Amino acid sequence: MSNNRGLFLTFEGIEGAGKSSNLDYAKAIIEASGKKVTVSREPGGTEVGEKIRAVLLDPNLPAMHADTELLLMFASRAEHYQNKILPALNAGNWVLCDRFTDASFAYQGGGRNIDVNRIAALEAWALGNFKADKTFLFDLPVSVGLSRAKARSEADRIEQEESDFFERIRNSYLMRAIVEPNRFCVIDASQTMEGVRGQVERAVEELILKRIE
Ligand code: Z5A
């Protein structure tokens, strides 16, 4: 990795965990340190990816096979990685992404029970060895996340699932954080907005300092 390459930071968690709010907060801190930031999201992030996202989240579509859902996530991701993430990192930007591959392991693996080896094969096929430099996992009880998400907007196709589905997703994320403790930074997202921001600020400032040293 060249020294001029930016860092790739991903924001993960169940619905209503506060990923989007804190991504904006992290962006402001990183920009204040003088770095250029590209913000993106998955599924989506590119013109093609946003069309795939619309299909994936459409609450009016009939049930989609879990394999179809997974393949669409990776179709969106391949486009995103090749045409947006890599060029931005190579230009020296830090890339902040609302969800990435860990979401496929958590939602399609944990939630939909797809064998994780099949997901890992797709990951290797689409991304090679590419991974996030740091993944912020916003962790909180499912009931709290779902009530925050419900208070904010109508449920999309995936949000209409039962709470068991989200419990499996939460567990799957936490297991991944245990397996890769250096990449993951687990944030206690059940705290107040200020409390969560404090945790994000400390973690992001540490990353900025490490990059300067
Ligand atoms: N998906 C998948 O299945 N597989 C994949 O590979 C990928 C994705 C990449 C779209 O994700 C869907 O795609 C998602 C996973 C699936 N499933 N669903 N549904 P998305 O990220 O676009 O949508 P989301 O997960 O539903 O995000 P969200 O509900 O917007 O959650 P959030 O970004 O974590 O939260 P937020 O918008 O920052 O906050 C939610 C509300 O809570 C908002 O009103 C805040 O003001 C409030 N909030 C936030 N923090 C706090 C605290 N600390 N206290 C009180 N209130 C708070």
GROMACS .gro file of N, CA, C and O in nm, residues 17-62:
model
  184
   17ALA      N    1  -2.883   0.183   1.403
   17ALA     CA    2  -2.768   0.182   1.494
   17ALA      C    3  -2.698   0.317   1.500
   17ALA      O    4  -2.623   0.345   1.594
   18GLY      N    5  -2.722   0.402   1.399
   18GLY     CA    6  -2.658   0.535   1.399
   18GLY      C    7  -2.540   0.544   1.304
   18GLY      O    8  -2.460   0.638   1.313
   19LYS      N    9  -2.528   0.449   1.210
   19LYS     CA   10  -2.415   0.451   1.116
   19LYS      C   11  -2.411   0.581   1.037
   19LYS      O   12  -2.307   0.645   1.029
   20SER      N   13  -2.526   0.614   0.976
   20SER     CA   14  -2.528   0.729   0.885
   20SER      C   15  -2.495   0.858   0.959
   20SER      O   16  -2.412   0.938   0.914
   21SER      N   17  -2.557   0.878   1.078
   21SER     CA   18  -2.531   1.002   1.155
   21SER      C   19  -2.384   1.012   1.190
   21SER      O   20  -2.324   1.120   1.179
   22ASN      N   21  -2.322   0.901   1.230
   22ASN     CA   22  -2.183   0.907   1.276
   22ASN      C   23  -2.083   0.909   1.162
   22ASN      O   24  -1.970   0.956   1.180
   23LEU      N   25  -2.125   0.860   1.046
   23LEU     CA   26  -2.037   0.870   0.929
   23LEU      C   27  -2.016   1.019   0.897
   23LEU      O   28  -1.905   1.064   0.871
   24ASP      N   29  -2.125   1.095   0.902
   24ASP     CA   30  -2.114   1.239   0.876
   24ASP      C   31  -2.023   1.307   0.979
   24ASP      O   32  -1.945   1.396   0.947
   25TYR      N   33  -2.034   1.261   1.103
   25TYR     CA   34  -1.953   1.320   1.209
   25TYR      C   35  -1.804   1.288   1.187
   25TYR      O   36  -1.718   1.376   1.196
   26ALA      N   37  -1.776   1.162   1.151
   26ALA     CA   38  -1.637   1.121   1.125
   26ALA      C   39  -1.580   1.199   1.006
   26ALA      O   40  -1.465   1.242   1.007
   27LYS      N   41  -1.664   1.219   0.905
   27LYS     CA   42  -1.620   1.293   0.785
   27LYS      C   43  -1.571   1.433   0.824
   27LYS      O   44  -1.465   1.479   0.780
   28ALA      N   45  -1.649   1.500   0.910
   28ALA     CA   46  -1.612   1.637   0.951
   28ALA      C   47  -1.478   1.637   1.023
   28ALA      O   48  -1.393   1.725   1.000
   29ILE      N   49  -1.454   1.536   1.107
   29ILE     CA   50  -1.326   1.531   1.182
   29ILE      C   51  -1.210   1.509   1.086
   29ILE      O   52  -1.105   1.573   1.096
   30ILE      N   53  -1.228   1.418   0.991
   30ILE     CA   54  -1.119   1.384   0.899
   30ILE      C   55  -1.089   1.503   0.807
   30ILE      O   56  -0.973   1.538   0.782
   31GLU      N   57  -1.195   1.568   0.760
   31GLU     CA   58  -1.174   1.685   0.673
   31GLU      C   59  -1.104   1.798   0.748
   31GLU      O   60  -1.018   1.867   0.691
   32ALA      N   61  -1.137   1.813   0.877
   32ALA     CA   62  -1.073   1.919   0.955
   32ALA      C   63  -0.923   1.892   0.970
   32ALA      O   64  -0.845   1.985   0.994
   33SER      N   65  -0.882   1.766   0.953
   33SER     CA   66  -0.738   1.735   0.962
   33SER      C   67  -0.668   1.758   0.828
   33SER      O   68  -0.549   1.732   0.815
   34GLY      N   69  -0.745   1.805   0.728
   34GLY     CA   70  -0.684   1.843   0.600
   34GLY      C   71  -0.691   1.734   0.493
   34GLY      O   72  -0.636   1.750   0.385
   35LYS      N   73  -0.761   1.625   0.522
   35LYS     CA   74  -0.768   1.518   0.422
   35LYS      C   75  -0.895   1.529   0.340
   35LYS      O   76  -0.996   1.579   0.387
   36LYS      N   77  -0.886   1.476   0.215
   36LYS     CA   78  -1.004   1.474   0.130
   36LYS      C   79  -1.083   1.346   0.159
   36LYS      O   80  -1.024   1.240   0.183
   37VAL      N   81  -1.215   1.359   0.161
   37VAL     CA   82  -1.300   1.244   0.197
   37VAL      C   83  -1.402   1.217   0.087
   37VAL      O   84  -1.464   1.309   0.034
   38THR      N   85  -1.416   1.090   0.054
   38THR     CA   86  -1.524   1.046  -0.036
   38THR      C   87  -1.622   0.965   0.049
   38THR      O   88  -1.579   0.872   0.119
   39VAL      N   89  -1.749   1.002   0.043
   39VAL     CA   90  -1.850   0.929   0.120
   39VAL      C   91  -1.931   0.843   0.023
   39VAL      O   92  -1.964   0.886  -0.086
   40SER      N   93  -1.959   0.721   0.065
   40SER     CA   94  -2.040   0.635  -0.022
   40SER      C   95  -2.123   0.538   0.061
   40SER      O   96  -2.119   0.542   0.184
   41ARG      N   97  -2.197   0.452  -0.008
   41ARG     CA   98  -2.281   0.357   0.066
   41ARG      C   99  -2.304   0.232  -0.017
   41ARG      O  100  -2.288   0.232  -0.139
   42GLU      N  101  -2.343   0.126   0.053
   42GLU     CA  102  -2.381   0.001  -0.014
   42GLU      C  103  -2.511  -0.052   0.044
   42GLU      O  104  -2.534  -0.036   0.165
   43PRO      N  105  -2.595  -0.120  -0.034
   43PRO     CA  106  -2.578  -0.126  -0.179
   43PRO      C  107  -2.594   0.015  -0.237
   43PRO      O  108  -2.663   0.097  -0.181
   44GLY      N  109  -2.526   0.038  -0.351
   44GLY     CA  110  -2.534   0.168  -0.416
   44GLY      C  111  -2.397   0.229  -0.435
   44GLY      O  112  -2.299   0.158  -0.457
   45GLY      N  113  -2.390   0.361  -0.429
   45GLY     CA  114  -2.262   0.429  -0.437
   45GLY      C  115  -2.221   0.469  -0.578
   45GLY      O  116  -2.134   0.554  -0.595
   46THR      N  117  -2.280   0.403  -0.680
   46THR     CA  118  -2.252   0.439  -0.820
   46THR      C  119  -2.388   0.448  -0.889
   46THR      O  120  -2.490   0.405  -0.833
   47GLU      N  121  -2.388   0.497  -1.014
   47GLU     CA  122  -2.516   0.508  -1.085
   47GLU      C  123  -2.580   0.369  -1.102
   47GLU      O  124  -2.698   0.349  -1.076
   48VAL      N  125  -2.496   0.273  -1.142
   48VAL     CA  126  -2.547   0.136  -1.160
   48VAL      C  127  -2.589   0.079  -1.024
   48VAL      O  128  -2.697   0.020  -1.009
   49GLY      N  129  -2.505   0.099  -0.922
   49GLY     CA  130  -2.532   0.045  -0.789
   49GLY      C  131  -2.660   0.099  -0.728
   49GLY      O  132  -2.733   0.027  -0.659
   50GLU      N  133  -2.689   0.226  -0.753
   50GLU     CA  134  -2.812   0.284  -0.696
   50GLU      C  135  -2.936   0.222  -0.760
   50GLU      O  136  -3.039   0.208  -0.695
   51LYS      N  137  -2.924   0.183  -0.888
   51LYS     CA  138  -3.039   0.114  -0.952
   51LYS      C  139  -3.056  -0.024  -0.890
   51LYS      O  140  -3.168  -0.070  -0.865
   52ILE      N  141  -2.944  -0.091  -0.863
   52ILE     CA  142  -2.952  -0.223  -0.798
   52ILE      C  143  -3.011  -0.207  -0.658
   52ILE      O  144  -3.094  -0.286  -0.614
   53ARG      N  145  -2.970  -0.102  -0.587
   53ARG     CA  146  -3.024  -0.075  -0.452
   53ARG      C  147  -3.177  -0.062  -0.455
   53ARG      O  148  -3.246  -0.115  -0.368
   54ALA      N  149  -3.225   0.012  -0.557
   54ALA     CA  150  -3.371   0.034  -0.563
   54ALA      C  151  -3.444  -0.100  -0.575
   54ALA      O  152  -3.549  -0.119  -0.512
   55VAL      N  153  -3.389  -0.194  -0.651
   55VAL     CA  154  -3.450  -0.326  -0.665
   55VAL      C  155  -3.442  -0.400  -0.531
   55VAL      O  156  -3.540  -0.457  -0.482
   56LEU      N  157  -3.325  -0.395  -0.468
   56LEU     CA  158  -3.304  -0.470  -0.344
   56LEU      C  159  -3.396  -0.426  -0.231
   56LEU      O  160  -3.437  -0.508  -0.148
   57LEU      N  161  -3.426  -0.296  -0.225
   57LEU     CA  162  -3.502  -0.244  -0.110
   57LEU      C  163  -3.650  -0.222  -0.140
   57LEU      O  164  -3.727  -0.184  -0.051
   58ASP      N  165  -3.693  -0.249  -0.264
   58ASP     CA  166  -3.832  -0.222  -0.304
   58ASP      C  167  -3.930  -0.307  -0.223
   58ASP      O  168  -3.935  -0.430  -0.237
   59PRO      N  169  -4.013  -0.244  -0.136
   59PRO     CA  170  -4.105  -0.322  -0.053
   59PRO      C  171  -4.219  -0.383  -0.133
   59PRO      O  172  -4.292  -0.468  -0.082
   60ASN      N  173  -4.236  -0.341  -0.260
   60ASN     CA  174  -4.348  -0.391  -0.340
   60ASN      C  175  -4.311  -0.514  -0.424
   60ASN      O  176  -4.398  -0.572  -0.489
   61LEU      N  177  -4.183  -0.552  -0.423
   61LEU     CA  178  -4.144  -0.672  -0.499
   61LEU      C  179  -4.179  -0.797  -0.420
   61LEU      O  180  -4.176  -0.796  -0.296
   62PRO      N  181  -4.210  -0.909  -0.491
   62PRO     CA  182  -4.233  -1.034  -0.419
   62PRO      C  183  -4.103  -1.083  -0.356
   62PRO      O  184  -3.994  -1.033  -0.391
   0.00000   0.00000   0.00000
